[in-house]
Amino acid sequence: GNSVTQMEGPVTLSEEAFLTINCTYTATGYPSLFWYVQYPGEGLQLLLKATKADDKGSNKGFEATYRKETTSFHLEKGSVQVSDSAVYFCALSDAGGTSYGKLTFGQGTILTVHP
Amino acid sequence: DAGVIQSPRHEVTEMGQEVTLRCKPISGHDYLFWYRQTMMRGLELLIYFNNNVPIDDSGMPEDRFSAKMPNASFSTLKIQPSEPRDSAVYFCASSSIEGANVLTFGAGSRLTVL
């Protein structure tokens, strides 16, 4: 079945540091890939997505590239801010069939950014 | 649109009591999902609906859990009887094919069973 594996957390950084959160996946077919972010006390919200190989999703300074050859979708940001402190989830969507619309999530990575 | 609306935001109940969580999806979305989030198990998909029909309920923990979607604008998740291990945050999310599988989550219902 489909699965998503994220790097172990928590991740603690100083403001303006470079961020990488690793994500690898196992899936049949050609899934779409997503990063969701969850701020304290809130639901998850879409951060960025990529729908096919070599696509780069980007939003709010975050980027991730869909690498089919390495089955990865690593999240990066060049300079983090305190306001980026949150839990980040990597996810994939089933490519079709009866599971269309269903997302498989990774376990989440807690990011804390200090001033 | 006001987004996905969940109620109650917080629920504290005693073991054995019935709990009903409610969700109003985004108008026009044809998929609705119920997730549970705990520190130990992370985010778990419990059940999801397409056009008000349950598609996959394999994540529902046991018969104490049930979910319904009587119409396109309302869904409930019921736990009867509740147990302390059911304590978690329950999220409802909706999506549409036209929206390319992007889930919109509600703010969640935090359940504490004493």
PDB file of N, CA and C in Angstrom, chain B residues 14 16 24 28 36 51 54 57 63 65 71 76 81 90 93 100 104 106 108 111:
ATOM      1  N   GLU B  14     -17.628  11.996  30.300  1.00  0.00           N
ATOM      2  CA  GLU B  14     -17.213  10.875  31.140  1.00  0.00           C
ATOM      3  C   GLU B  14     -17.331   9.567  30.368  1.00  0.00           C
ATOM      4  N   GLY B  16     -18.267   6.190  28.946  1.00  0.00           N
ATOM      5  CA  GLY B  16     -19.571   5.579  28.813  1.00  0.00           C
ATOM      6  C   GLY B  16     -20.619   6.468  28.174  1.00  0.00           C
ATOM      7  N   LYS B  24     -19.718  20.549   8.905  1.00  0.00           N
ATOM      8  CA  LYS B  24     -20.336  21.126   7.706  1.00  0.00           C
ATOM      9  C   LYS B  24     -19.227  21.359   6.694  1.00  0.00           C
ATOM     10  N   GLY B  28     -20.287  22.490  -2.284  1.00  0.00           N
ATOM     11  CA  GLY B  28     -19.777  22.063  -3.574  1.00  0.00           C
ATOM     12  C   GLY B  28     -18.722  20.983  -3.501  1.00  0.00           C
ATOM     13  N   ARG B  36      -8.500  11.429  12.888  1.00  0.00           N
ATOM     14  CA  ARG B  36      -8.244  11.529  14.320  1.00  0.00           C
ATOM     15  C   ARG B  36      -6.753  11.776  14.508  1.00  0.00           C
ATOM     16  N   ASN B  51     -19.916  11.955  -2.346  1.00  0.00           N
ATOM     17  CA  ASN B  51     -21.330  12.195  -2.646  1.00  0.00           C
ATOM     18  C   ASN B  51     -22.256  11.560  -1.602  1.00  0.00           C
ATOM     19  N   PRO B  54     -20.511   6.409   2.111  1.00  0.00           N
ATOM     20  CA  PRO B  54     -19.235   5.988   2.701  1.00  0.00           C
ATOM     21  C   PRO B  54     -18.447   5.115   1.729  1.00  0.00           C
ATOM     22  N   ASP B  57     -14.354   2.797   5.289  1.00  0.00           N
ATOM     23  CA  ASP B  57     -14.454   2.963   6.745  1.00  0.00           C
ATOM     24  C   ASP B  57     -13.485   2.032   7.469  1.00  0.00           C
ATOM     25  N   ASP B  63     -16.769  -0.955  16.616  1.00  0.00           N
ATOM     26  CA  ASP B  63     -18.200  -0.702  16.435  1.00  0.00           C
ATOM     27  C   ASP B  63     -18.723   0.461  17.272  1.00  0.00           C
ATOM     28  N   PHE B  65     -17.727   3.330  17.079  1.00  0.00           N
ATOM     29  CA  PHE B  65     -17.659   4.499  16.211  1.00  0.00           C
ATOM     30  C   PHE B  65     -18.608   4.319  15.028  1.00  0.00           C
ATOM     31  N   ASN B  71     -26.779  14.366   4.186  1.00  0.00           N
ATOM     32  CA  ASN B  71     -26.886  15.228   3.009  1.00  0.00           C
ATOM     33  C   ASN B  71     -25.520  15.861   2.739  1.00  0.00           C
ATOM     34  N   THR B  76     -21.887  13.593  10.705  1.00  0.00           N
ATOM     35  CA  THR B  76     -21.662  13.374  12.129  1.00  0.00           C
ATOM     36  C   THR B  76     -20.749  12.183  12.338  1.00  0.00           C
ATOM     37  N   PRO B  81     -20.344   3.520  23.440  1.00  0.00           N
ATOM     38  CA  PRO B  81     -19.985   4.425  24.523  1.00  0.00           C
ATOM     39  C   PRO B  81     -18.549   4.926  24.384  1.00  0.00           C
ATOM     40  N   TYR B  90     -10.337  15.442  16.688  1.00  0.00           N
ATOM     41  CA  TYR B  90     -10.997  14.883  15.513  1.00  0.00           C
ATOM     42  C   TYR B  90     -11.173  15.989  14.474  1.00  0.00           C
ATOM     43  N   ALA B  93     -12.536  17.116   7.069  1.00  0.00           N
ATOM     44  CA  ALA B  93     -11.954  17.793   5.912  1.00  0.00           C
ATOM     45  C   ALA B  93     -12.824  17.507   4.697  1.00  0.00           C
ATOM     46  N   ALA B 100      -8.710  19.206  -7.275  1.00  0.00           N
ATOM     47  CA  ALA B 100      -7.503  18.384  -7.420  1.00  0.00           C
ATOM     48  C   ALA B 100      -7.029  17.789  -6.106  1.00  0.00           C
ATOM     49  N   THR B 104      -9.406  20.659   2.540  1.00  0.00           N
ATOM     50  CA  THR B 104      -9.579  21.806   3.422  1.00  0.00           C
ATOM     51  C   THR B 104     -10.055  21.260   4.762  1.00  0.00           C
ATOM     52  N   GLY B 106     -11.207  21.450   8.838  1.00  0.00           N
ATOM     53  CA  GLY B 106     -11.801  22.254   9.875  1.00  0.00           C
ATOM     54  C   GLY B 106     -10.806  22.474  11.007  1.00  0.00           C
ATOM     55  N   GLY B 108     -11.065  21.438  13.998  1.00  0.00           N
ATOM     56  CA  GLY B 108     -10.959  20.276  14.863  1.00  0.00           C
ATOM     57  C   GLY B 108     -11.871  20.341  16.076  1.00  0.00           C
ATOM     58  N   LEU B 111     -11.580  16.202  21.948  1.00  0.00           N
ATOM     59  CA  LEU B 111     -12.405  15.368  22.828  1.00  0.00           C
ATOM     60  C   LEU B 111     -11.561  14.851  23.978  1.00  0.00           C
TER      61      LEU B 111
END
